[in-house]
Amino acid sequence: MEWLFPLANLEDSSYPEFIAEVGALAMGSSTYEWMVRNAAKIAAETGSLWPYTQPAWVFTSRTLSAIEGADIRFVKGDVHPVHEEMRAAAGTKNIWIVGGGDLAGQFHDAGLLDELIVQIGSVTLGRGKQLFPRRVLSPILRLTSVRQMGAGMVELRYEVGK
């Protein structure tokens, strides 16, 4: 995720409007650990070691340390019961699956994903982990928008059929 900092300017993206509508978030342990390792860079970009005010659920099978002052809940297992907690915390706002392609895939497999927002930077083409390690043929993803963000990134939004 380190490639993101030089490519993206938050003000040139959909992020400010997006995050305002997020009431809870989930992430995998690899994404969380990356954020912990890069807390100084995150603080330089966002002004805080932990850039979220919403409660966050981190899916992990290991024991991890929490970031002081952050509302983080470490969980493991099936996404269904955790989703119920997240839904209650989010109220009428969205739940964001921040990172972890497999975690997003688990929410998809459980029928709990309704939109897929993918931001691609030119540096990511041809390298890295699989973005969404699922073959989604039925129901098909429906592309709803494409947005260029600066000279190096694009955002694709898909509706997930039920």
PDB file of C-alpha atoms in Angstrom:
ATOM      1  CA  MET A   1       0.000   0.000   0.000  1.00  0.00           C
ATOM      2  CA  GLU A   2       3.029   2.272   0.178  1.00  0.00           C
ATOM      3  CA  TRP A   3       2.554   3.103  -3.518  1.00  0.00           C
ATOM      4  CA  LEU A   4      -0.632   4.952  -2.594  1.00  0.00           C
ATOM      5  CA  PHE A   5       1.008   7.974  -0.968  1.00  0.00           C
ATOM      6  CA  PRO A   6       2.848   9.367  -4.031  1.00  0.00           C
ATOM      7  CA  LEU A   7      -0.019   8.569  -6.426  1.00  0.00           C
ATOM      8  CA  ALA A   8      -3.028   9.822  -4.546  1.00  0.00           C
ATOM      9  CA  ASN A   9      -4.212  13.161  -3.272  1.00  0.00           C
ATOM     10  CA  LEU A  10      -7.211  12.647  -1.000  1.00  0.00           C
ATOM     11  CA  GLU A  11      -8.775  15.886  -2.202  1.00  0.00           C
ATOM     12  CA  ASP A  12      -8.709  14.621  -5.836  1.00  0.00           C
ATOM     13  CA  SER A  13     -10.548  11.457  -4.873  1.00  0.00           C
ATOM     14  CA  SER A  14     -13.988  10.367  -3.768  1.00  0.00           C
ATOM     15  CA  TYR A  15     -12.612   9.634  -0.284  1.00  0.00           C
ATOM     16  CA  PRO A  16     -13.921  12.704   1.615  1.00  0.00           C
ATOM     17  CA  GLU A  17     -17.525  12.037   0.519  1.00  0.00           C
ATOM     18  CA  PHE A  18     -17.071   8.289   0.912  1.00  0.00           C
ATOM     19  CA  ILE A  19     -15.680   8.297   4.463  1.00  0.00           C
ATOM     20  CA  ALA A  20     -18.410  10.698   5.631  1.00  0.00           C
ATOM     21  CA  GLU A  21     -20.927   7.920   4.888  1.00  0.00           C
ATOM     22  CA  VAL A  22     -18.990   5.146   6.691  1.00  0.00           C
ATOM     23  CA  GLY A  23     -20.218   4.142  10.140  1.00  0.00           C
ATOM     24  CA  ALA A  24     -18.026   1.075  10.758  1.00  0.00           C
ATOM     25  CA  LEU A  25     -15.147  -0.676   9.064  1.00  0.00           C
ATOM     26  CA  ALA A  26     -13.503  -4.070   8.861  1.00  0.00           C
ATOM     27  CA  MET A  27     -10.016  -5.045   7.812  1.00  0.00           C
ATOM     28  CA  GLY A  28      -7.781  -8.059   7.760  1.00  0.00           C
ATOM     29  CA  SER A  29      -4.723  -8.405   9.942  1.00  0.00           C
ATOM     30  CA  SER A  30      -2.256  -7.747   7.087  1.00  0.00           C
ATOM     31  CA  THR A  31      -3.855  -4.372   6.351  1.00  0.00           C
ATOM     32  CA  TYR A  32      -3.952  -3.522  10.049  1.00  0.00           C
ATOM     33  CA  GLU A  33      -0.317  -4.521  10.577  1.00  0.00           C
ATOM     34  CA  TRP A  34       0.717  -2.421   7.564  1.00  0.00           C
ATOM     35  CA  MET A  35      -1.068   0.555   9.137  1.00  0.00           C
ATOM     36  CA  VAL A  36       0.722  -0.013  12.450  1.00  0.00           C
ATOM     37  CA  ARG A  37       4.128  -0.289  10.715  1.00  0.00           C
ATOM     38  CA  ASN A  38       3.436   2.876   8.698  1.00  0.00           C
ATOM     39  CA  ALA A  39       1.766   4.934  11.425  1.00  0.00           C
ATOM     40  CA  ALA A  40       4.242   7.813  10.999  1.00  0.00           C
ATOM     41  CA  LYS A  41       3.497   8.090   7.256  1.00  0.00           C
ATOM     42  CA  ILE A  42      -0.230   7.861   7.919  1.00  0.00           C
ATOM     43  CA  ALA A  43       0.051  10.592  10.568  1.00  0.00           C
ATOM     44  CA  ALA A  44       1.970  12.806   8.117  1.00  0.00           C
ATOM     45  CA  GLU A  45      -0.807  12.390   5.526  1.00  0.00           C
ATOM     46  CA  THR A  46      -3.855  12.488   7.793  1.00  0.00           C
ATOM     47  CA  GLY A  47      -2.721  14.116  11.035  1.00  0.00           C
ATOM     48  CA  SER A  48      -3.365  11.001  13.132  1.00  0.00           C
ATOM     49  CA  LEU A  49      -1.735   7.609  13.788  1.00  0.00           C
ATOM     50  CA  TRP A  50      -5.177   6.064  13.266  1.00  0.00           C
ATOM     51  CA  PRO A  51      -7.095   7.936  10.575  1.00  0.00           C
ATOM     52  CA  TYR A  52     -10.589   6.649  11.429  1.00  0.00           C
ATOM     53  CA  THR A  53     -13.116   7.866  13.969  1.00  0.00           C
ATOM     54  CA  GLN A  54     -15.456   4.948  13.282  1.00  0.00           C
ATOM     55  CA  PRO A  55     -15.230   1.664  15.166  1.00  0.00           C
ATOM     56  CA  ALA A  56     -13.056  -0.897  13.383  1.00  0.00           C
ATOM     57  CA  TRP A  57     -13.173  -4.682  13.460  1.00  0.00           C
ATOM     58  CA  VAL A  58      -9.857  -6.375  12.664  1.00  0.00           C
ATOM     59  CA  PHE A  59     -10.202  -9.998  11.593  1.00  0.00           C
ATOM     60  CA  THR A  60      -7.195 -11.972  12.827  1.00  0.00           C
ATOM     61  CA  SER A  61      -6.242 -15.321  14.271  1.00  0.00           C
ATOM     62  CA  ARG A  62      -3.263 -13.771  16.080  1.00  0.00           C
ATOM     63  CA  THR A  63      -2.939 -11.532  19.132  1.00  0.00           C
ATOM     64  CA  LEU A  64      -2.314  -7.957  17.962  1.00  0.00           C
ATOM     65  CA  SER A  65      -1.781  -4.725  19.869  1.00  0.00           C
ATOM     66  CA  ALA A  66      -4.338  -1.953  19.603  1.00  0.00           C
ATOM     67  CA  ILE A  67      -3.429   1.583  18.607  1.00  0.00           C
ATOM     68  CA  GLU A  68      -3.947   3.863  21.595  1.00  0.00           C
ATOM     69  CA  GLY A  69      -7.097   5.956  21.345  1.00  0.00           C
ATOM     70  CA  ALA A  70      -8.535   3.957  18.429  1.00  0.00           C
ATOM     71  CA  ASP A  71     -11.841   2.065  18.650  1.00  0.00           C
ATOM     72  CA  ILE A  72     -10.536  -1.313  17.449  1.00  0.00           C
ATOM     73  CA  ARG A  73     -12.105  -4.715  18.091  1.00  0.00           C
ATOM     74  CA  PHE A  74     -10.119  -7.845  17.267  1.00  0.00           C
ATOM     75  CA  VAL A  75     -12.275 -10.727  16.046  1.00  0.00           C
ATOM     76  CA  LYS A  76     -11.951 -14.061  14.296  1.00  0.00           C
ATOM     77  CA  GLY A  77     -14.218 -16.532  12.620  1.00  0.00           C
ATOM     78  CA  ASP A  78     -17.359 -16.193  10.547  1.00  0.00           C
ATOM     79  CA  VAL A  79     -18.215 -12.731   9.239  1.00  0.00           C
ATOM     80  CA  HIS A  80     -22.008 -13.118   9.842  1.00  0.00           C
ATOM     81  CA  PRO A  81     -22.157 -12.491  13.616  1.00  0.00           C
ATOM     82  CA  VAL A  82     -19.536  -9.738  13.367  1.00  0.00           C
ATOM     83  CA  HIS A  83     -21.512  -8.116  10.563  1.00  0.00           C
ATOM     84  CA  GLU A  84     -24.526  -7.895  12.877  1.00  0.00           C
ATOM     85  CA  GLU A  85     -22.407  -5.982  15.443  1.00  0.00           C
ATOM     86  CA  MET A  86     -20.996  -3.757  12.728  1.00  0.00           C
ATOM     87  CA  ARG A  87     -24.454  -3.059  11.315  1.00  0.00           C
ATOM     88  CA  ALA A  88     -25.671  -1.988  14.757  1.00  0.00           C
ATOM     89  CA  ALA A  89     -22.661   0.313  15.232  1.00  0.00           C
ATOM     90  CA  ALA A  90     -22.924   1.819  11.733  1.00  0.00           C
ATOM     91  CA  GLY A  91     -26.617   2.657  12.077  1.00  0.00           C
ATOM     92  CA  THR A  92     -27.812   4.053   8.743  1.00  0.00           C
ATOM     93  CA  LYS A  93     -24.268   4.512   7.419  1.00  0.00           C
ATOM     94  CA  ASN A  94     -22.161   2.131   5.334  1.00  0.00           C
ATOM     95  CA  ILE A  95     -19.808  -0.607   6.458  1.00  0.00           C
ATOM     96  CA  TRP A  96     -16.441  -0.428   4.708  1.00  0.00           C
ATOM     97  CA  ILE A  97     -14.333  -3.537   4.159  1.00  0.00           C
ATOM     98  CA  VAL A  98     -11.041  -1.603   4.088  1.00  0.00           C
ATOM     99  CA  GLY A  99      -8.565  -4.199   3.085  1.00  0.00           C
ATOM    100  CA  GLY A 100      -7.985  -7.801   2.589  1.00  0.00           C
ATOM    101  CA  GLY A 101      -9.242  -9.258  -0.677  1.00  0.00           C
ATOM    102  CA  ASP A 102     -10.029 -12.536   1.003  1.00  0.00           C
ATOM    103  CA  LEU A 103     -11.951 -10.748   3.766  1.00  0.00           C
ATOM    104  CA  ALA A 104     -14.010  -8.860   1.165  1.00  0.00           C
ATOM    105  CA  GLY A 105     -14.530 -12.230  -0.537  1.00  0.00           C
ATOM    106  CA  GLN A 106     -15.851 -13.728   2.716  1.00  0.00           C
ATOM    107  CA  PHE A 107     -18.381 -10.896   3.005  1.00  0.00           C
ATOM    108  CA  HIS A 108     -19.311 -11.501  -0.654  1.00  0.00           C
ATOM    109  CA  ASP A 109     -19.698 -15.260  -0.114  1.00  0.00           C
ATOM    110  CA  ALA A 110     -22.021 -14.512   2.823  1.00  0.00           C
ATOM    111  CA  GLY A 111     -24.176 -12.215   0.650  1.00  0.00           C
ATOM    112  CA  LEU A 112     -23.168  -9.156   2.704  1.00  0.00           C
ATOM    113  CA  LEU A 113     -21.490  -7.095  -0.022  1.00  0.00           C
ATOM    114  CA  ASP A 114     -23.546  -4.699  -2.119  1.00  0.00           C
ATOM    115  CA  GLU A 115     -20.885  -2.529  -3.753  1.00  0.00           C
ATOM    116  CA  LEU A 116     -17.285  -3.029  -4.777  1.00  0.00           C
ATOM    117  CA  ILE A 117     -15.149   0.113  -5.123  1.00  0.00           C
ATOM    118  CA  VAL A 118     -11.770  -0.519  -6.710  1.00  0.00           C
ATOM    119  CA  GLN A 119      -9.067   2.119  -7.023  1.00  0.00           C
ATOM    120  CA  ILE A 120      -6.209   1.160  -9.304  1.00  0.00           C
ATOM    121  CA  GLY A 121      -2.893   2.957  -9.586  1.00  0.00           C
ATOM    122  CA  SER A 122      -0.621   2.448 -12.569  1.00  0.00           C
ATOM    123  CA  VAL A 123       2.108   1.096 -10.291  1.00  0.00           C
ATOM    124  CA  THR A 124      -0.128  -1.813  -9.202  1.00  0.00           C
ATOM    125  CA  LEU A 125      -0.640  -3.292 -12.657  1.00  0.00           C
ATOM    126  CA  GLY A 126       0.986  -6.705 -12.905  1.00  0.00           C
ATOM    127  CA  ARG A 127       2.113  -6.964  -9.269  1.00  0.00           C
ATOM    128  CA  GLY A 128       0.843  -7.665  -5.801  1.00  0.00           C
ATOM    129  CA  LYS A 129      -1.758  -9.813  -4.129  1.00  0.00           C
ATOM    130  CA  GLN A 130      -4.976 -10.745  -5.838  1.00  0.00           C
ATOM    131  CA  LEU A 131      -7.429  -7.905  -5.351  1.00  0.00           C
ATOM    132  CA  PHE A 132     -10.579  -9.989  -4.950  1.00  0.00           C
ATOM    133  CA  PRO A 133      -9.797 -13.709  -4.898  1.00  0.00           C
ATOM    134  CA  ARG A 134     -13.226 -14.801  -6.082  1.00  0.00           C
ATOM    135  CA  ARG A 135     -14.571 -15.632  -9.518  1.00  0.00           C
ATOM    136  CA  VAL A 136     -17.801 -13.669  -9.615  1.00  0.00           C
ATOM    137  CA  LEU A 137     -19.854 -14.981 -12.521  1.00  0.00           C
ATOM    138  CA  SER A 138     -23.315 -15.166 -11.077  1.00  0.00           C
ATOM    139  CA  PRO A 139     -24.701 -12.799 -10.166  1.00  0.00           C
ATOM    140  CA  ILE A 140     -22.391 -10.635 -12.205  1.00  0.00           C
ATOM    141  CA  LEU A 141     -20.850  -7.400 -10.997  1.00  0.00           C
ATOM    142  CA  ARG A 142     -22.396  -4.387 -12.758  1.00  0.00           C
ATOM    143  CA  LEU A 143     -20.090  -1.447 -13.457  1.00  0.00           C
ATOM    144  CA  THR A 144     -21.864   1.734 -12.296  1.00  0.00           C
ATOM    145  CA  SER A 145     -19.134   4.395 -12.596  1.00  0.00           C
ATOM    146  CA  VAL A 146     -15.566   5.128 -13.625  1.00  0.00           C
ATOM    147  CA  ARG A 147     -13.663   8.136 -12.249  1.00  0.00           C
ATOM    148  CA  GLN A 148     -10.156   9.310 -13.086  1.00  0.00           C
ATOM    149  CA  MET A 149      -8.251  10.558 -10.052  1.00  0.00           C
ATOM    150  CA  GLY A 150      -5.279  12.667 -11.041  1.00  0.00           C
ATOM    151  CA  ALA A 151      -2.856  11.352 -13.632  1.00  0.00           C
ATOM    152  CA  GLY A 152      -2.146   7.979 -12.065  1.00  0.00           C
ATOM    153  CA  MET A 153      -5.305   6.433 -10.645  1.00  0.00           C
ATOM    154  CA  VAL A 154      -8.795   5.347 -11.567  1.00  0.00           C
ATOM    155  CA  GLU A 155     -11.792   4.361  -9.456  1.00  0.00           C
ATOM    156  CA  LEU A 156     -14.248   1.692 -10.611  1.00  0.00           C
ATOM    157  CA  ARG A 157     -17.554   1.159  -8.827  1.00  0.00           C
ATOM    158  CA  TYR A 158     -19.488  -2.082  -9.215  1.00  0.00           C
ATOM    159  CA  GLU A 159     -22.895  -3.043  -7.923  1.00  0.00           C
ATOM    160  CA  VAL A 160     -22.940  -6.559  -6.510  1.00  0.00           C
ATOM    161  CA  GLY A 161     -26.008  -8.482  -7.681  1.00  0.00           C
ATOM    162  CA  LYS A 162     -27.993 -10.450  -5.145  1.00  0.00           C
TER     163      LYS A 162
END
